[in-house]
Tab-separated table of C-alpha atoms and ligand atoms in Angstrom:
chain	number	residue	atom	x	y	z
A	163	MET	CA	78.864	107.792	120.772
A	164	ARG	CA	77.534	108.805	117.349
A	165	ALA	CA	77.348	106.275	114.470
A	166	LEU	CA	75.998	106.746	110.954
A	167	THR	CA	73.810	103.743	110.071
A	168	LEU	CA	71.941	102.481	107.053
A	169	VAL	CA	68.472	101.646	108.199
A	170	ALA	CA	66.860	100.824	104.796
A	171	ASP	CA	67.806	101.227	101.164
A	172	ARG	CA	68.824	104.845	100.612
A	173	LYS	CA	68.104	105.811	104.161
A	174	LEU	CA	70.875	106.818	106.598
A	175	GLU	CA	70.520	107.807	110.278
A	176	LEU	CA	73.021	109.465	112.597
A	177	ALA	CA	72.254	107.507	115.815
A	178	GLU	CA	73.524	107.280	119.388
A	179	ARG	CA	75.098	103.896	120.029
A	180	PRO	CA	76.844	102.460	123.108
A	181	ALA	CA	80.531	102.950	122.987
A	182	PRO	CA	82.550	99.718	122.532
A	183	PRO	CA	84.024	97.990	125.629
A	184	PRO	CA	87.768	98.422	126.392
A	185	PRO	CA	89.728	96.571	123.720
A	186	GLY	CA	90.440	92.972	124.535
A	187	PRO	CA	93.560	90.849	123.790
A	188	GLY	CA	94.837	91.490	120.317
A	189	GLU	CA	92.588	94.526	119.808
A	190	ALA	CA	92.991	98.296	119.377
A	191	GLN	CA	90.342	100.878	119.901
A	192	VAL	CA	90.369	103.505	117.189
A	193	ARG	CA	88.806	106.981	117.363
A	194	ILE	CA	87.627	107.727	113.852
A	195	LYS	CA	88.411	111.248	112.561
A	196	ALA	CA	87.781	111.107	108.818
A	197	VAL	CA	85.852	108.775	106.525
A	198	ALA	CA	86.363	108.770	102.730
A	199	LEU	CA	83.511	107.866	100.317
A	200	ASN	CA	83.798	105.294	97.480
A	201	HIS	CA	81.541	103.774	94.956
A	202	ILE	CA	81.201	100.757	97.162
A	203	ASP	CA	79.318	103.030	99.607
A	204	VAL	CA	76.899	104.047	96.817
A	205	TRP	CA	76.253	100.367	95.978
A	206	GLY	CA	75.694	99.608	99.608
A	207	TRP	CA	73.378	102.644	100.104
A	208	ARG	CA	71.226	101.776	97.091
A	209	GLY	CA	70.829	98.244	98.546
A	210	MET	CA	72.512	95.116	97.024
A	211	ALA	CA	70.254	92.078	96.581
A	212	PHE	CA	73.199	89.694	96.699
A	213	ALA	CA	74.898	91.113	99.740
A	214	LYS	CA	73.797	89.334	102.946
A	215	ARG	CA	73.673	91.830	105.732
A	216	ALA	CA	71.543	93.082	108.577
A	217	TYR	CA	70.240	96.620	109.162
A	218	PRO	CA	70.993	98.864	110.854
A	219	LEU	CA	74.493	98.711	109.395
A	220	VAL	CA	77.250	101.227	110.229
A	221	VAL	CA	78.458	102.611	106.928
A	222	GLY	CA	81.931	103.839	105.911
A	223	ALA	CA	84.416	101.627	104.178
A	224	GLU	CA	87.662	103.575	104.475
A	225	ALA	CA	88.777	105.871	107.282
A	226	ALA	CA	91.594	107.333	109.349
A	227	GLY	CA	91.709	108.015	113.036
A	228	GLU	CA	93.903	107.713	116.085
A	229	ILE	CA	94.477	105.032	118.659
A	230	ALA	CA	92.248	105.484	121.682
A	231	ALA	CA	93.472	102.464	123.625
A	232	THR	CA	95.004	99.056	123.087
A	233	GLY	CA	94.453	95.571	124.442
A	234	PRO	CA	96.693	94.150	127.118
A	235	ASP	CA	99.029	92.266	124.784
A	236	VAL	CA	99.297	94.777	121.961
A	237	ALA	CA	102.685	96.269	121.357
A	238	GLY	CA	103.770	98.992	118.951
A	239	LEU	CA	100.676	101.235	119.101
A	240	GLN	CA	100.253	104.084	121.528
A	241	PRO	CA	97.158	106.254	122.304
A	242	GLY	CA	97.121	109.218	120.012
A	243	ASP	CA	98.999	107.448	117.158
A	244	PRO	CA	97.434	108.211	113.719
A	245	VAL	CA	96.340	105.024	111.973
A	246	VAL	CA	94.178	103.570	109.273
A	247	VAL	CA	92.611	100.136	109.386
A	248	TYR	CA	92.349	97.415	106.752
A	249	GLY	CA	88.765	97.444	105.523
A	250	ALA	CA	87.836	93.717	105.655
A	251	LEU	CA	87.949	91.267	108.529
A	252	THR	CA	90.425	88.730	107.148
A	253	CYS	CA	91.387	85.549	108.995
A	254	ALA	CA	95.210	85.993	109.184
A	255	GLU	CA	95.540	82.121	108.947
A	256	CYS	CA	94.716	81.003	105.446
A	257	ARG	CA	97.351	80.653	102.835
A	258	ALA	CA	96.469	83.973	101.082
A	259	CYS	CA	96.570	85.884	104.343
A	260	ARG	CA	99.995	84.250	105.340
A	261	GLU	CA	101.394	85.301	101.951
A	262	GLY	CA	100.270	88.912	102.461
A	263	ARG	CA	97.496	88.566	99.837
A	264	ASP	CA	94.869	89.746	102.242
A	265	ASN	CA	92.308	90.599	99.556
A	266	LEU	CA	92.233	86.851	98.588
A	267	CYS	CA	91.496	85.660	102.163
A	268	GLU	CA	89.511	82.349	101.913
A	269	ASN	CA	87.617	83.048	105.240
A	270	VAL	CA	86.987	86.792	105.086
A	271	LYS	CA	84.067	87.919	107.276
A	272	GLY	CA	83.102	90.773	104.970
A	273	VAL	CA	83.945	94.213	103.736
A	274	MET	CA	83.457	96.758	106.513
A	275	GLY	CA	80.689	99.308	105.801
A	276	PHE	CA	79.231	97.019	103.199
A	277	HIS	CA	78.654	93.460	104.540
A	278	ILE	CA	79.382	94.286	108.196
A	279	ASP	CA	79.519	97.442	110.377
A	280	GLY	CA	82.019	100.038	109.005
A	281	PHE	CA	83.994	103.079	110.121
A	282	ALA	CA	81.401	105.886	110.327
A	283	ARG	CA	81.254	105.818	114.111
A	284	GLU	CA	83.291	107.650	116.782
A	285	LEU	CA	84.973	104.512	118.303
A	286	LEU	CA	85.480	100.961	117.257
A	287	ASN	CA	87.512	97.960	118.257
A	288	VAL	CA	89.481	96.163	115.533
A	289	PRO	CA	92.093	93.439	115.387
A	290	ALA	CA	95.448	95.243	116.059
A	291	ARG	CA	96.962	93.194	113.227
A	292	LEU	CA	94.798	95.197	110.752
A	293	VAL	CA	95.966	98.514	112.051
A	294	ILE	CA	98.500	100.468	109.889
A	295	PRO	CA	100.332	103.506	111.311
A	296	VAL	CA	100.108	106.770	109.405
A	297	PRO	CA	103.527	108.326	108.711
A	298	ALA	CA	104.294	111.846	110.215
A	299	GLY	CA	103.059	114.705	107.999
A	300	VAL	CA	100.089	112.965	106.413
A	301	ALA	CA	96.837	114.770	107.129
A	302	MET	CA	93.855	112.735	108.422
A	303	ARG	CA	91.709	113.656	105.382
A	304	HIS	CA	94.429	112.299	103.119
A	305	ALA	CA	95.179	109.232	105.169
A	306	ALA	CA	91.520	108.366	104.976
A	307	CYS	CA	91.891	107.839	101.252
A	308	ALA	CA	94.631	105.173	101.621
A	309	PRO	CA	92.824	101.947	102.672
A	310	ILE	CA	90.595	101.758	99.592
A	311	ALA	CA	91.092	104.410	96.938
A	312	PHE	CA	94.854	104.832	96.883
A	313	SER	CA	95.730	101.175	97.772
A	314	THR	CA	93.277	99.879	95.109
A	315	VAL	CA	95.060	101.980	92.460
A	316	GLN	CA	98.437	100.961	93.843
A	317	HIS	CA	97.424	97.264	93.507
A	318	MET	CA	95.851	97.687	90.100
A	319	LEU	CA	98.701	99.631	88.388
A	320	PHE	CA	101.744	98.042	89.964
A	321	ASP	CA	100.879	94.535	91.329
A	322	ASN	CA	98.483	93.637	88.541
A	323	ALA	CA	99.136	95.662	85.381
A	324	LYS	CA	102.826	95.885	86.285
A	325	LEU	CA	102.953	99.546	84.897
A	326	GLU	CA	106.581	100.574	84.053
A	327	PRO	CA	108.081	104.022	83.783
A	328	GLY	CA	107.681	105.393	80.287
A	329	GLU	CA	104.639	103.350	79.366
A	330	SER	CA	101.335	104.869	78.203
A	331	VAL	CA	98.144	104.401	80.244
A	332	LEU	CA	94.515	105.237	79.612
A	333	VAL	CA	92.765	106.178	82.823
A	334	HIS	CA	89.023	106.147	82.638
A	335	ALA	CA	86.991	108.657	84.620
A	336	GLY	CA	89.950	110.800	85.509
A	337	GLY	CA	87.818	112.992	87.801
A	338	SER	CA	86.783	110.044	90.127
A	339	GLY	CA	88.585	109.372	93.351
A	340	ILE	CA	90.514	106.431	91.914
A	341	GLY	CA	90.898	108.149	88.511
A	342	THR	CA	92.631	111.118	90.144
A	343	ALA	CA	94.886	108.845	92.153
A	344	ALA	CA	95.783	106.716	88.982
A	345	ILE	CA	96.712	109.979	87.156
A	346	GLN	CA	98.961	110.961	89.972
A	347	MET	CA	100.620	107.625	90.481
A	348	ALA	CA	101.244	106.990	86.741
A	349	LYS	CA	102.701	110.463	86.274
A	350	ALA	CA	104.887	109.978	89.359
A	351	ILE	CA	106.850	107.277	87.664
A	352	GLY	CA	107.007	109.025	84.216
A	353	CYS	CA	104.194	107.475	82.266
A	354	THR	CA	102.201	109.165	79.552
A	355	VAL	CA	98.600	109.545	80.747
A	356	ILE	CA	95.501	109.773	78.629
A	357	THR	CA	92.359	110.244	80.630
A	358	THR	CA	88.650	110.579	79.968
A	359	VAL	CA	86.202	113.110	81.638
A	360	GLY	CA	82.599	114.063	81.142
A	361	ASP	CA	82.940	117.865	80.943
A	362	ASP	CA	85.236	120.591	80.142
A	363	ALA	CA	85.689	121.847	83.730
A	364	LYS	CA	86.982	118.479	84.677
A	365	ALA	CA	89.247	118.372	81.646
A	366	ASP	CA	91.131	121.494	82.897
A	367	LYS	CA	91.441	119.947	86.375
A	368	ALA	CA	92.771	116.706	84.965
A	369	ARG	CA	95.364	118.581	82.864
A	370	ALA	CA	96.389	120.562	85.914
A	371	LEU	CA	96.878	117.190	87.809
A	372	GLY	CA	99.334	116.188	85.065
A	373	ALA	CA	97.350	114.226	82.492
A	374	ASP	CA	98.996	114.501	79.147
A	375	HIS	CA	95.879	114.132	77.033
A	376	VAL	CA	92.314	114.629	78.167
A	377	ILE	CA	89.307	113.340	76.244
A	378	ASN	CA	85.738	114.399	76.786
A	379	TYR	CA	83.944	111.139	76.314
A	380	LYS	CA	80.659	112.857	75.828
A	381	THR	CA	81.832	114.675	72.691
A	382	GLU	CA	84.401	112.215	71.277
A	383	ARG	CA	84.801	108.469	70.925
A	384	PHE	CA	87.699	107.870	73.375
A	385	GLU	CA	88.977	104.726	71.535
A	386	HIS	CA	89.399	106.672	68.320
A	387	VAL	CA	91.193	109.504	70.002
A	388	VAL	CA	93.580	107.073	71.760
A	389	ARG	CA	94.394	105.329	68.570
A	390	LYS	CA	95.178	108.638	66.986
A	391	LEU	CA	97.236	109.895	69.841
A	392	THR	CA	99.351	106.644	69.913
A	393	LYS	CA	99.647	106.565	66.020
A	394	LYS	CA	97.380	103.540	65.840
A	395	ARG	CA	99.532	101.527	68.242
A	396	GLY	CA	97.260	101.721	71.360
A	397	VAL	CA	98.264	102.151	74.969
A	398	ASP	CA	100.235	99.787	77.102
A	399	VAL	CA	97.675	99.709	80.003
A	400	VAL	CA	94.002	100.579	80.340
A	401	PHE	CA	92.791	101.435	83.828
A	402	GLU	CA	89.066	100.407	83.810
A	403	HIS	CA	86.326	100.807	86.339
A	404	VAL	CA	83.471	102.129	84.224
A	405	GLY	CA	82.418	98.795	82.859
A	406	ALA	CA	79.713	98.169	80.228
A	407	ASP	CA	79.817	101.669	78.598
A	408	THR	CA	83.597	101.587	77.951
A	409	PHE	CA	84.911	97.978	78.105
A	410	ASN	CA	84.922	97.157	74.359
A	411	GLY	CA	86.357	100.607	73.543
A	412	SER	CA	89.018	100.011	76.128
A	413	LEU	CA	90.101	96.837	74.324
A	414	LEU	CA	90.174	98.727	71.091
A	415	ALA	CA	92.452	101.300	72.738
A	416	LEU	CA	94.919	98.737	73.828
A	417	LYS	CA	98.142	97.785	71.952
A	418	ARG	CA	98.775	94.228	70.975
A	419	GLY	CA	99.808	92.397	74.225
A	420	GLY	CA	98.476	95.265	76.225
A	421	ARG	CA	97.058	94.892	79.770
A	422	LEU	CA	93.613	95.924	80.931
A	423	VAL	CA	93.046	96.035	84.620
A	424	THR	CA	89.564	96.604	86.017
A	425	CYS	CA	88.189	97.062	89.547
A	426	GLY	CA	84.654	98.229	88.779
A	427	SER	CA	81.565	98.358	86.645
A	428	THR	CA	79.758	101.563	87.584
A	429	SER	CA	77.925	101.746	84.252
A	430	GLY	CA	76.885	98.053	84.309
A	431	PRO	CA	78.480	94.651	84.924
A	432	THR	CA	77.829	92.780	81.709
A	433	VAL	CA	79.601	92.981	78.386
A	434	THR	CA	80.133	90.815	75.248
A	435	ILE	CA	83.696	90.566	74.037
A	436	ASN	CA	85.139	89.232	70.799
A	437	LEU	CA	87.235	86.270	71.697
A	438	MET	CA	89.175	86.276	68.425
A	439	GLN	CA	90.171	89.882	69.265
A	440	LEU	CA	91.160	88.828	72.796
A	441	PHE	CA	93.549	86.044	71.656
A	442	GLN	CA	94.802	87.518	68.444
A	443	GLN	CA	95.724	90.736	70.049
A	444	GLN	CA	97.079	88.803	73.118
A	445	TYR	CA	95.397	91.067	75.614
A	446	ARG	CA	95.726	90.467	79.298
A	447	ILE	CA	92.560	91.257	81.196
A	448	ILE	CA	93.101	91.398	85.023
A	449	GLY	CA	90.432	91.701	87.625
A	450	SER	CA	91.412	93.553	90.756
A	451	PHE	CA	89.525	93.932	94.005
A	452	GLY	CA	90.782	95.741	97.090
A	453	ALA	CA	94.394	95.665	98.104
A	454	SER	CA	96.888	94.123	100.405
A	455	MET	CA	98.110	95.577	103.710
A	456	ARG	CA	101.379	96.269	101.905
A	457	ASN	CA	99.532	98.362	99.349
A	458	ILE	CA	98.161	100.585	102.072
A	459	ARG	CA	101.552	101.073	103.568
A	460	GLU	CA	102.932	101.892	100.043
A	461	SER	CA	100.065	104.429	99.512
A	462	LEU	CA	100.704	106.173	102.839
A	463	ALA	CA	104.464	106.270	102.075
A	464	LYS	CA	103.647	107.999	98.758
A	465	MET	CA	101.477	110.500	100.537
A	466	ALA	CA	104.307	111.281	103.017
A	467	GLN	CA	106.493	111.976	99.981
A	468	GLY	CA	103.998	114.514	98.694
A	469	LEU	CA	101.620	112.512	96.460
A	470	VAL	CA	98.494	113.718	98.287
A	471	PRO	CA	94.919	112.879	97.277
A	472	VAL	CA	92.790	115.366	95.422
A	473	ILE	CA	89.904	116.320	97.795
A	474	ASP	CA	86.669	117.305	96.086
A	475	THR	CA	84.774	118.065	99.247
A	476	GLU	CA	85.380	117.896	103.024
A	477	ALA	CA	82.273	118.018	105.111
A	478	PRO	CA	80.830	116.995	108.498
A	479	ILE	CA	79.706	113.394	109.015
A	480	ALA	CA	76.045	114.471	108.682
A	481	GLU	CA	76.801	115.276	105.037
A	482	PHE	CA	77.606	111.627	104.186
A	483	GLU	CA	74.365	111.159	102.236
A	484	ARG	CA	74.752	114.316	100.165
A	485	GLY	CA	78.241	113.012	99.362
A	486	LEU	CA	76.823	109.670	98.122
A	487	GLN	CA	74.360	111.655	95.870
A	488	ARG	CA	77.246	113.675	94.617
A	489	LEU	CA	79.276	110.496	93.808
A	490	GLU	CA	76.262	108.883	92.259
A	491	SER	CA	75.739	111.850	89.900
A	492	ARG	CA	79.392	111.914	88.941
A	493	GLN	CA	79.765	115.547	89.835
A	494	VAL	CA	83.106	114.933	91.660
A	495	PHE	CA	86.626	115.681	90.982
A	496	GLY	CA	88.624	113.710	93.553
A	497	LYS	CA	87.660	112.301	96.878
A	498	ILE	CA	84.744	113.211	99.260
A	499	VAL	CA	85.880	113.062	102.839
A	500	VAL	CA	83.564	113.503	105.943
A	501	THR	CA	84.863	114.183	109.376
A	502	PHE	CA	83.742	113.669	112.985
B	1840	LIG	ZN1	92.652	84.581	105.347
């Protein structure tokens, strides 16, 4: 079978690998059809000094496919069923896992496609408990965006920031995969969405997606525009993932008692913040990483109801690296999906 492997920093190879053995007890074998790209793939491809891992590493952190076979004791999954798979090997036994907070697992064996072999291969065996059925009517290229992109946004906006209908939210990088999903999910419950983009073509697309106000962050200071748009009050929620370049501006764009939720630091991981501003303004700053199994089900349910991901590019698996370059250079509007 074919597998896309990282063999050195910034070097991918599409290689022939032996197919996995028939699935054992508690396992399902999944035939991967579509892999969606995320910034974690860019980090992994660049090489991460702090991530312990061995090359060659099969890349791909989120994907969709269909059941090829199941182990002898696995019920509820049939060959041909469309599925996605939770993207980290969690233990199922620790307190966090038992409470359904899978992304806080105390014994996680790693993020697939980053620390350990991922999804960019034709077949793989996974614990059946990590397999989530895809509802009827959801396309593979869309389902592939559920395990990380959509579920991360679901977790950030609703579990963590507790976004309510009618609130205002600032979504950074509205053209990114998670940015487009955040605009869609916030608009779907009737929020006012302000978003930032880096060029005018993306501004038009963000407006077409439903954003109420679009700020070109290269020509305007977004925090000033947000304060003007909200009559100096600030927004209820900021959806952060840009990091160093925007974090302090994001705090200035928040109302008193507002919530900032962040899942990324693409422009750099280190900032200095004013603690007096933090406590006087009573901000809540919430870190968010990954999602729960429930968030993936919720994301797929939203897709089945018509909230489908914005696809920037769909290409064959061999184009994975070009997709990473496109992500790195921030030329995207929506998700990049590669298919087998
Ligand atoms: Zn666990």
